[in-house]
mmCIF file of C-alpha atoms in Angstrom:
data_model
loop_
_atom_site.group_PDB
_atom_site.id
_atom_site.type_symbol
_atom_site.label_atom_id
_atom_site.label_comp_id
_atom_site.label_asym_id
_atom_site.label_seq_id
_atom_site.Cartn_x
_atom_site.Cartn_y
_atom_site.Cartn_z
ATOM 1 C CA MET A 1 56.808 194.736 115.739
ATOM 2 C CA SER A 2 56.947 191.122 116.867
ATOM 3 C CA THR A 3 53.953 188.839 117.317
ATOM 4 C CA LEU A 4 52.265 189.304 120.702
ATOM 5 C CA ARG A 5 52.425 186.194 122.855
ATOM 6 C CA VAL A 6 52.039 186.167 126.636
ATOM 7 C CA THR A 7 53.516 182.873 127.765
ATOM 8 C CA ALA A 8 54.743 181.012 130.822
ATOM 9 C CA GLU A 9 58.526 180.842 130.919
ATOM 10 C CA GLU A 10 61.239 179.398 133.100
ATOM 11 C CA ILE A 11 63.253 182.257 134.561
ATOM 12 C CA SER A 12 66.709 182.723 135.974
ATOM 13 C CA VAL A 13 67.278 185.363 138.639
ATOM 14 C CA HIS A 14 70.294 187.657 138.843
ATOM 15 C CA PRO A 15 71.324 190.341 141.335
ATOM 16 C CA HIS A 16 70.556 193.956 140.471
ATOM 17 C CA PRO A 17 73.938 195.706 140.708
ATOM 18 C CA ASN A 18 72.502 199.051 141.794
ATOM 19 C CA ALA A 19 69.525 198.204 144.040
ATOM 20 C CA ASP A 20 69.358 196.014 147.144
ATOM 21 C CA ALA A 21 65.567 195.587 146.918
ATOM 22 C CA LEU A 22 65.464 194.597 143.227
ATOM 23 C CA GLU A 23 66.577 191.657 141.099
ATOM 24 C CA LEU A 24 66.674 190.803 137.403
ATOM 25 C CA ALA A 25 64.461 187.984 136.095
ATOM 26 C CA GLN A 26 65.766 186.680 132.766
ATOM 27 C CA VAL A 27 63.661 185.169 129.964
ATOM 28 C CA GLY A 28 65.684 184.247 126.911
ATOM 29 C CA LEU A 29 68.060 187.208 126.700
ATOM 30 C CA TYR A 30 65.490 189.662 128.062
ATOM 31 C CA ARG A 31 65.805 190.844 131.637
ATOM 32 C CA ALA A 32 62.945 192.365 133.619
ATOM 33 C CA VAL A 33 63.398 194.124 136.947
ATOM 34 C CA VAL A 34 61.436 192.443 139.768
ATOM 35 C CA ALA A 35 61.175 192.841 143.539
ATOM 36 C CA LYS A 36 63.851 190.920 145.417
ATOM 37 C CA GLY A 37 62.901 187.540 146.826
ATOM 38 C CA VAL A 38 59.741 186.991 144.787
ATOM 39 C CA TYR A 39 61.314 184.547 142.319
ATOM 40 C CA ARG A 40 64.122 182.006 142.295
ATOM 41 C CA THR A 41 66.066 180.563 139.398
ATOM 42 C CA GLY A 42 64.059 177.690 137.917
ATOM 43 C CA ASP A 43 60.681 179.195 138.788
ATOM 44 C CA PHE A 44 58.016 179.574 136.117
ATOM 45 C CA ALA A 45 56.194 182.864 135.641
ATOM 46 C CA LEU A 46 54.318 184.772 132.992
ATOM 47 C CA TYR A 47 56.304 186.954 130.612
ATOM 48 C CA VAL A 48 54.463 189.972 129.177
ATOM 49 C CA PRO A 49 56.517 191.471 126.310
ATOM 50 C CA GLU A 50 57.040 195.088 125.349
ATOM 51 C CA GLN A 51 54.229 196.824 123.401
ATOM 52 C CA SER A 52 51.597 194.908 125.356
ATOM 53 C CA VAL A 53 48.544 196.880 126.483
ATOM 54 C CA LEU A 54 47.244 195.772 129.883
ATOM 55 C CA PRO A 55 43.650 196.018 131.193
ATOM 56 C CA ALA A 56 43.054 198.333 134.164
ATOM 57 C CA GLY A 57 42.397 195.513 136.629
ATOM 58 C CA LEU A 58 45.668 193.752 135.885
ATOM 59 C CA ILE A 59 47.599 197.025 136.092
ATOM 60 C CA GLU A 60 46.161 197.648 139.539
ATOM 61 C CA GLU A 61 46.835 194.076 140.679
ATOM 62 C CA LEU A 62 50.489 194.322 139.650
ATOM 63 C CA GLY A 63 50.924 197.682 141.372
ATOM 64 C CA LEU A 64 51.706 199.472 138.117
ATOM 65 C CA THR A 65 49.061 202.207 138.193
ATOM 66 C CA GLY A 66 50.524 205.331 136.602
ATOM 67 C CA ARG A 67 53.849 203.620 135.912
ATOM 68 C CA LEU A 68 53.374 202.303 132.382
ATOM 69 C CA ALA A 69 53.794 204.140 129.076
ATOM 70 C CA GLY A 70 51.254 205.841 126.812
ATOM 71 C CA GLY A 71 48.515 208.408 127.321
ATOM 72 C CA ASP A 72 46.478 205.882 129.301
ATOM 73 C CA ALA A 73 49.534 204.582 131.212
ATOM 74 C CA ASN A 74 48.731 201.021 130.141
ATOM 75 C CA ARG A 75 51.507 200.063 127.707
ATOM 76 C CA VAL A 76 54.586 197.991 128.526
ATOM 77 C CA LYS A 77 57.753 199.700 127.314
ATOM 78 C CA ALA A 78 61.454 199.118 127.813
ATOM 79 C CA VAL A 79 62.780 201.281 130.641
ATOM 80 C CA ARG A 80 65.911 201.638 132.711
ATOM 81 C CA LEU A 81 65.359 201.061 136.432
ATOM 82 C CA ARG A 82 68.295 202.060 138.598
ATOM 83 C CA GLY A 83 70.541 201.843 135.550
ATOM 84 C CA GLU A 84 69.453 198.379 134.339
ATOM 85 C CA LEU A 85 67.412 197.805 131.179
ATOM 86 C CA SER A 86 64.043 196.199 131.944
ATOM 87 C CA GLN A 87 62.202 194.718 128.943
ATOM 88 C CA GLY A 88 58.728 193.380 129.556
ATOM 89 C CA LEU A 89 57.063 192.190 132.758
ATOM 90 C CA VAL A 90 57.521 189.000 134.762
ATOM 91 C CA CYS A 91 54.495 188.256 136.935
ATOM 92 C CA ARG A 92 52.021 185.684 138.275
ATOM 93 C CA PRO A 93 48.501 187.105 137.881
ATOM 94 C CA ARG A 94 45.848 185.856 140.318
ATOM 95 C CA ALA A 95 43.743 184.713 137.359
ATOM 96 C CA LEU A 96 46.334 181.998 136.711
ATOM 97 C CA ALA A 97 46.663 180.833 140.307
ATOM 98 C CA ASP A 98 45.299 177.372 139.460
ATOM 99 C CA VAL A 99 47.216 177.035 136.172
ATOM 100 C CA ASP A 100 50.170 174.645 135.937
ATOM 101 C CA LEU A 101 52.718 177.093 134.514
ATOM 102 C CA VAL A 102 55.273 174.327 133.906
ATOM 103 C CA LEU A 103 52.821 172.503 131.650
ATOM 104 C CA ALA A 104 51.720 175.789 130.054
ATOM 105 C CA ALA A 105 55.338 176.592 129.232
ATOM 106 C CA LYS A 106 55.855 173.165 127.710
ATOM 107 C CA GLU A 107 52.726 173.539 125.564
ATOM 108 C CA GLY A 108 53.453 177.153 124.631
ATOM 109 C CA THR A 109 50.065 178.397 125.827
ATOM 110 C CA ASP A 110 49.316 182.020 124.960
ATOM 111 C CA PHE A 111 47.475 183.812 127.785
ATOM 112 C CA SER A 112 47.064 187.196 126.086
ATOM 113 C CA GLU A 113 43.370 186.737 125.244
ATOM 114 C CA SER A 114 42.327 185.244 128.586
ATOM 115 C CA LEU A 115 44.037 188.087 130.459
ATOM 116 C CA GLY A 116 42.731 190.806 128.159
ATOM 117 C CA ILE A 117 46.212 191.800 127.015
ATOM 118 C CA THR A 118 46.391 193.256 123.509
ATOM 119 C CA LYS A 119 49.101 194.416 121.142
ATOM 120 C CA TRP A 120 49.662 198.156 120.942
ATOM 121 C CA SER A 121 48.777 199.660 117.564
ATOM 122 C CA PRO A 122 50.314 203.081 116.952
ATOM 123 C CA PRO A 123 48.177 205.826 115.414
ATOM 124 C CA VAL A 124 48.371 206.151 111.633
ATOM 125 C CA PRO A 125 49.358 209.628 110.335
ATOM 126 C CA THR A 126 47.242 210.929 107.469
ATOM 127 C CA THR A 127 50.156 210.678 105.009
ATOM 128 C CA MET A 128 50.289 206.920 105.658
ATOM 129 C CA ASP A 129 46.531 206.447 105.480
ATOM 130 C CA GLY A 130 44.202 206.357 102.491
ATOM 131 C CA GLU A 131 41.434 204.503 100.731
ATOM 132 C CA VAL A 132 41.934 200.757 100.728
ATOM 133 C CA GLU A 133 40.658 197.820 98.726
ATOM 134 C CA ALA A 134 40.793 194.034 99.029
ATOM 135 C CA ALA A 135 44.030 192.654 97.587
ATOM 136 C CA ALA A 136 44.073 188.855 97.607
ATOM 137 C CA GLU A 137 47.208 188.771 95.437
ATOM 138 C CA LEU A 138 49.284 190.967 97.746
ATOM 139 C CA LEU A 139 52.370 189.052 98.835
ATOM 140 C CA PRO A 140 52.504 189.219 102.648
ATOM 141 C CA TRP A 141 55.208 190.242 105.039
ATOM 142 C CA VAL A 142 55.420 188.713 108.504
ATOM 143 C CA ASP A 143 56.740 190.225 111.724
ATOM 144 C CA ILE A 144 60.330 189.400 112.636
ATOM 145 C CA GLU A 145 60.803 187.968 116.110
ATOM 146 C CA ASN A 146 63.380 189.375 118.494
ATOM 147 C CA LEU A 147 66.614 187.433 118.899
ATOM 148 C CA GLN A 148 66.559 188.138 122.625
ATOM 149 C CA ARG A 149 63.276 186.240 122.971
ATOM 150 C CA TYR A 150 64.435 183.363 120.728
ATOM 151 C CA PRO A 151 68.246 183.180 121.006
ATOM 152 C CA GLY A 152 68.355 179.655 119.563
ATOM 153 C CA ILE A 153 67.317 180.634 116.018
ATOM 154 C CA PHE A 154 70.933 180.593 114.793
ATOM 155 C CA GLU A 155 73.793 178.214 115.500
ATOM 156 C CA PRO A 156 77.227 179.508 116.606
ATOM 157 C CA GLY A 157 79.466 179.816 113.572
ATOM 158 C CA GLU A 158 76.580 179.627 111.083
ATOM 159 C CA PRO A 159 77.141 181.930 108.071
ATOM 160 C CA VAL A 160 74.829 184.922 108.470
ATOM 161 C CA VAL A 161 74.185 188.373 107.041
ATOM 162 C CA LEU A 162 73.475 191.437 109.188
ATOM 163 C CA THR A 163 71.650 194.390 107.681
ATOM 164 C CA GLU A 164 70.814 197.657 109.387
ATOM 165 C CA LYS A 165 67.279 197.909 110.741
ATOM 166 C CA LEU A 166 65.833 201.290 109.812
ATOM 167 C CA HIS A 167 63.279 203.251 111.787
ATOM 168 C CA GLY A 168 60.638 204.049 109.206
ATOM 169 C CA THR A 169 57.431 202.467 107.996
ATOM 170 C CA ALA A 170 57.246 199.242 105.996
ATOM 171 C CA CYS A 171 56.073 199.504 102.387
ATOM 172 C CA LEU A 172 54.754 196.350 100.699
ATOM 173 C CA LEU A 173 54.630 196.317 96.903
ATOM 174 C CA THR A 174 53.434 193.402 94.785
ATOM 175 C CA TYR A 175 53.777 193.275 91.006
ATOM 176 C CA VAL A 176 51.378 190.885 89.230
ATOM 177 C CA ALA A 177 53.001 189.789 85.974
ATOM 178 C CA GLU A 178 49.825 188.557 84.270
ATOM 179 C CA ASP A 179 48.331 192.005 83.834
ATOM 180 C CA GLY A 180 51.020 194.365 85.161
ATOM 181 C CA ARG A 181 48.998 195.412 88.203
ATOM 182 C CA VAL A 182 50.845 197.040 91.107
ATOM 183 C CA LEU A 183 49.576 196.665 94.665
ATOM 184 C CA VAL A 184 50.978 198.924 97.376
ATOM 185 C CA SER A 185 50.279 198.608 101.078
ATOM 186 C CA SER A 186 51.590 199.228 104.581
ATOM 187 C CA LYS A 187 52.399 196.497 107.093
ATOM 188 C CA GLY A 188 49.212 197.222 109.024
ATOM 189 C CA PHE A 189 46.893 197.220 106.005
ATOM 190 C CA GLY A 190 48.799 194.377 104.364
ATOM 191 C CA SER A 191 48.252 192.119 107.382
ATOM 192 C CA LYS A 192 44.513 192.507 106.704
ATOM 193 C CA GLY A 193 44.828 191.691 102.992
ATOM 194 C CA LEU A 194 44.248 195.314 101.973
ATOM 195 C CA ALA A 195 46.080 197.541 99.509
ATOM 196 C CA LEU A 196 46.095 201.333 99.272
ATOM 197 C CA ARG A 197 44.506 202.871 96.211
ATOM 198 C CA GLU A 198 46.989 204.984 94.316
ATOM 199 C CA ASP A 199 47.143 208.571 95.526
ATOM 200 C CA GLU A 200 49.987 210.983 94.803
ATOM 201 C CA ARG A 201 49.716 212.311 98.367
ATOM 202 C CA ASN A 202 50.166 208.902 99.970
ATOM 203 C CA LEU A 203 53.612 208.286 101.439
ATOM 204 C CA TYR A 204 53.947 204.694 100.193
ATOM 205 C CA TRP A 205 52.877 205.462 96.639
ATOM 206 C CA ARG A 206 55.152 208.525 96.571
ATOM 207 C CA ALA A 207 58.091 206.336 97.565
ATOM 208 C CA ALA A 208 57.239 203.541 95.123
ATOM 209 C CA ARG A 209 56.777 205.855 92.150
ATOM 210 C CA GLY A 210 59.657 208.128 93.108
ATOM 211 C CA HIS A 211 62.169 205.272 93.174
ATOM 212 C CA GLY A 212 60.839 203.377 90.144
ATOM 213 C CA VAL A 213 59.882 200.328 92.182
ATOM 214 C CA PRO A 214 57.067 199.008 89.941
ATOM 215 C CA GLU A 215 59.393 199.043 86.945
ATOM 216 C CA ALA A 216 62.168 197.273 88.891
ATOM 217 C CA ALA A 217 59.675 194.640 90.065
ATOM 218 C CA ALA A 218 58.515 194.040 86.483
ATOM 219 C CA ARG A 219 62.099 193.573 85.301
ATOM 220 C CA LEU A 220 62.787 191.129 88.132
ATOM 221 C CA ALA A 221 59.646 189.136 87.361
ATOM 222 C CA GLU A 222 60.824 188.723 83.769
ATOM 223 C CA ARG A 223 64.373 187.757 84.801
ATOM 224 C CA VAL A 224 63.320 185.015 87.220
ATOM 225 C CA GLY A 225 60.100 183.905 85.538
ATOM 226 C CA ALA A 226 57.857 184.963 88.424
ATOM 227 C CA THR A 227 54.104 185.378 88.304
ATOM 228 C CA ARG A 228 54.284 187.771 91.260
ATOM 229 C CA VAL A 229 57.101 189.745 92.848
ATOM 230 C CA GLY A 230 56.970 191.256 96.323
ATOM 231 C CA ILE A 231 59.315 194.072 97.307
ATOM 232 C CA PHE A 232 59.458 194.991 100.980
ATOM 233 C CA ALA A 233 61.142 198.225 101.950
ATOM 234 C CA GLU A 234 61.437 200.801 104.695
ATOM 235 C CA VAL A 235 60.184 204.292 103.893
ATOM 236 C CA TYR A 236 61.921 206.827 106.105
ATOM 237 C CA GLY A 237 62.650 210.482 106.693
ATOM 238 C CA LYS A 238 61.561 213.477 108.733
ATOM 239 C CA GLY A 239 57.782 213.368 108.909
ATOM 240 C CA VAL A 240 57.720 209.554 109.154
ATOM 241 C CA GLN A 241 59.409 208.787 112.469
ATOM 242 C CA ASP A 242 61.644 210.568 114.976
ATOM 243 C CA LEU A 243 64.816 209.150 113.346
ATOM 244 C CA ALA A 244 65.100 210.771 109.910
ATOM 245 C CA TYR A 245 68.520 209.794 108.446
ATOM 246 C CA GLY A 246 68.927 213.279 106.959
ATOM 247 C CA THR A 247 65.881 212.926 104.683
ATOM 248 C CA ASP A 248 62.690 215.013 104.742
ATOM 249 C CA VAL A 249 59.540 213.431 103.304
ATOM 250 C CA ARG A 250 57.545 216.638 103.619
ATOM 251 C CA THR A 251 59.015 218.219 100.497
ATOM 252 C CA ALA A 252 57.663 217.398 97.054
ATOM 253 C CA GLU A 253 60.995 217.944 95.273
ATOM 254 C CA THR A 254 62.450 214.571 96.266
ATOM 255 C CA PRO A 255 60.789 211.233 97.038
ATOM 256 C CA PRO A 256 60.800 209.850 100.593
ATOM 257 C CA GLY A 257 63.747 207.765 101.709
ATOM 258 C CA TYR A 258 63.364 204.173 100.560
ATOM 259 C CA ALA A 259 65.458 201.069 101.277
ATOM 260 C CA VAL A 260 64.610 197.477 100.302
ATOM 261 C CA PHE A 261 65.067 194.887 103.056
ATOM 262 C CA ASP A 262 63.462 191.797 101.483
ATOM 263 C CA VAL A 263 62.162 190.354 98.220
ATOM 264 C CA SER A 264 59.855 187.451 97.460
ATOM 265 C CA ALA A 265 58.814 185.908 94.162
ATOM 266 C CA GLU A 266 56.168 183.375 93.184
ATOM 267 C CA ILE A 267 57.872 180.951 90.805
ATOM 268 C CA ASP A 268 56.184 177.772 89.572
ATOM 269 C CA GLY A 269 53.440 178.259 92.137
ATOM 270 C CA GLN A 270 55.761 178.584 95.140
ATOM 271 C CA VAL A 271 56.772 181.770 96.957
ATOM 272 C CA ARG A 272 60.530 182.020 97.470
ATOM 273 C CA TRP A 273 62.546 184.578 99.420
ATOM 274 C CA LEU A 274 65.372 186.222 97.498
ATOM 275 C CA ASP A 275 68.415 188.210 98.614
ATOM 276 C CA PRO A 276 67.877 191.862 97.556
ATOM 277 C CA ALA A 277 71.627 192.357 97.099
ATOM 278 C CA GLN A 278 71.703 189.533 94.547
ATOM 279 C CA VAL A 279 68.618 190.452 92.517
ATOM 280 C CA PHE A 280 68.999 194.247 92.484
ATOM 281 C CA VAL A 281 72.482 195.267 91.413
ATOM 282 C CA ASP A 282 74.174 198.444 90.200
ATOM 283 C CA GLY A 283 71.873 200.704 92.186
ATOM 284 C CA GLU A 284 68.668 199.497 90.533
ATOM 285 C CA LEU A 285 66.910 200.089 93.859
ATOM 286 C CA PRO A 286 68.250 201.472 97.160
ATOM 287 C CA LEU A 287 68.875 198.696 99.689
ATOM 288 C CA VAL A 288 69.264 198.668 103.466
ATOM 289 C CA PRO A 289 72.971 198.798 104.433
ATOM 290 C CA ARG A 290 74.662 195.427 104.734
ATOM 291 C CA LEU A 291 76.854 195.630 107.835
ATOM 292 C CA PHE A 292 78.384 192.171 108.233
ATOM 293 C CA GLU A 293 78.719 188.812 106.509
ATOM 294 C CA GLY A 294 80.348 185.939 108.338
ATOM 295 C CA ALA A 295 80.096 183.489 111.216
ATOM 296 C CA TYR A 296 77.279 183.981 113.702
ATOM 297 C CA ASP A 297 78.243 185.003 117.210
ATOM 298 C CA LEU A 298 75.644 186.310 119.645
ATOM 299 C CA ASP A 299 77.878 188.887 121.330
ATOM 300 C CA MET A 300 78.998 190.169 117.941
ATOM 301 C CA VAL A 301 75.382 190.600 116.809
ATOM 302 C CA LEU A 302 74.397 192.509 119.949
ATOM 303 C CA GLU A 303 77.409 194.776 119.500
ATOM 304 C CA TRP A 304 76.410 195.531 115.881
ATOM 305 C CA ALA A 305 72.860 196.322 117.030
ATOM 306 C CA SER A 306 74.083 199.460 118.771
ATOM 307 C CA GLY A 307 76.059 202.397 117.451
ATOM 308 C CA ARG A 308 75.341 205.055 114.845
ATOM 309 C CA GLU A 309 73.223 204.753 111.706
ATOM 310 C CA THR A 310 74.994 204.357 108.353
ATOM 311 C CA VAL A 311 72.153 205.266 105.972
ATOM 312 C CA SER A 312 72.962 208.971 105.800
ATOM 313 C CA GLY A 313 76.697 208.338 105.622
ATOM 314 C CA ARG A 314 77.114 210.860 108.436
ATOM 315 C CA GLY A 315 76.143 208.918 111.551
ATOM 316 C CA MET A 316 73.483 211.491 112.350
ATOM 317 C CA HIS A 317 71.799 209.577 115.167
ATOM 318 C CA LEU A 318 71.644 206.211 116.888
ATOM 319 C CA ARG A 319 71.003 202.956 115.072
ATOM 320 C CA GLU A 320 67.703 201.142 115.651
ATOM 321 C CA GLY A 321 69.280 197.712 115.419
ATOM 322 C CA VAL A 322 70.080 194.925 112.961
ATOM 323 C CA VAL A 323 68.267 192.155 111.120
ATOM 324 C CA ILE A 324 69.955 188.743 111.108
ATOM 325 C CA ARG A 325 69.373 186.077 108.492
ATOM 326 C CA PRO A 326 71.311 183.006 107.371
ATOM 327 C CA ALA A 327 73.485 183.331 104.287
ATOM 328 C CA ALA A 328 71.299 180.605 102.738
ATOM 329 C CA GLU A 329 67.536 180.890 103.308
ATOM 330 C CA ARG A 330 66.244 178.152 105.639
ATOM 331 C CA TYR A 331 63.425 177.132 107.982
ATOM 332 C CA SER A 332 63.725 177.559 111.765
ATOM 333 C CA PRO A 333 61.881 175.137 114.069
ATOM 334 C CA VAL A 334 62.465 177.621 116.909
ATOM 335 C CA VAL A 335 59.992 180.145 115.458
ATOM 336 C CA GLY A 336 58.165 177.775 113.101
ATOM 337 C CA GLY A 337 59.018 179.749 109.993
ATOM 338 C CA ARG A 338 61.828 181.618 108.292
ATOM 339 C CA ALA A 339 65.143 181.776 110.105
ATOM 340 C CA ILE A 340 65.232 185.546 110.509
ATOM 341 C CA ALA A 341 65.397 187.764 113.576
ATOM 342 C CA LYS A 342 66.075 191.283 114.778
ATOM 343 C CA ALA A 343 68.261 192.664 117.547
ATOM 344 C CA VAL A 344 67.364 196.120 118.800
ATOM 345 C CA SER A 345 69.637 198.711 120.375
ATOM 346 C CA PRO A 346 68.960 199.408 124.080
ATOM 347 C CA ALA A 347 69.553 203.108 123.388
ATOM 348 C CA TYR A 348 66.824 203.023 120.750
ATOM 349 C CA LEU A 349 64.362 201.334 123.119
ATOM 350 C CA THR A 350 64.862 203.897 125.873
ATOM 351 C CA ARG A 351 65.217 207.072 123.789
ATOM 352 C CA LYS A 352 63.000 210.026 124.655
ATOM 353 C CA GLY A 353 60.277 211.256 122.296
ATOM 354 C CA GLY A 354 60.340 208.197 120.056
ATOM 355 C CA THR A 355 57.590 207.460 117.535
ATOM 356 C CA GLU A 356 56.438 204.023 116.390
ATOM 357 C CA TYR A 357 54.042 204.549 113.496
ATOM 358 C CA GLU A 358 53.333 201.602 111.188
#
C-alpha cells in the first residue's frame, strides 16, 4: 500500500464517453469521475487517493454518504462509474476555501491530517498476528508508490525489470551475522520496528522455516560480507488473500507459498539493495516471476500489469500487477528515494470480494 498523501494537484479534464453529466479529472495517470462543468483543465483541486478513510463530515459535504466502500461506508476505493475506472477523489473541501491550492501544490503540502483523512488499515487475521518484541536491527521495507501517481519515475527507453506483483502478505526477515539471530516480521509490524516472536503457528515463521530462508540469508551474508541481510518476500495462498495461486496455507503438510521480491544487505556500514535473481540462483529460494527486461515504455508496462498470473503456471486467476525497477539500482528525485514503482491491474482493483490483509 502506498504512502497516504492528500495533496493539491493540477488537473486535466476529459469527456466521459458514456455519461453526459460526468467528466474525468486526471491527476498523473489516475482519472477520477467528477460532475460535468465543475472543473476545467488547468484548475487545481485536492486529490484524495484510494484507501483513504474520510471523516463523516467530509463525506456528507461531498455528497458521498452511503457511496464509499467498507462496513462504515467511509473508504475510498477504485470503482467503475458508467464503464470508466475512477481512482480516488478530486474535490475542493470548504475547509480549504482560503488556501492557495497553486502554492500548496508547488510546496507539496499534505492535507490528510488537517482534514482528518487517515490511511485504511486492514484487519489482521490471527494467523498473521502474534506476540511482538522491539527489533531495532530489523531491516525495513518501504511502501512502493504507484506509477500512475508518479509517472515520471522512469525515463523512456531506460533499461528496467518488471516482476509480477503477488497478492499476499509481505514477510520481512533479517539475519544478523554477529550472533546468527533471525528477526521475522510483517509489513505492518515492521513499520513500527517490531518483530514477531517465533511461533510454529504463525504464517510468516511457517513460511520462513518451511523454505529455509534463515539458512539462505546466512549463506548470503557470508558470500557478500554483510553484517545484516534483509529478505523481503510475499507469502501467499488460500487462507491469506482472495487470490491463492493454487496454494493452500491452511494445511500443515506443505509450507505457505513464498516468493522473494527484494533483498538488502548492510555492507561496510551501508545498506544496499540487491537483485534477488543475482544473489539467489539455482532455486536457492523461490522468487517472484520476472516478466520483462528491456527498455521502459509506459504503455508496455500498463499492458503487462493486466492479464493472468504466472505463479501457478496455470493462469488460475487475474494478475495483481507488476513492480518496475531500473536494471541498475538508482535514486529517484521524483519520489525522493529508490527508483521503484508498481502498476496495478484495473481488473484487480475492481474485483468483487477482494481482501487486503497486511
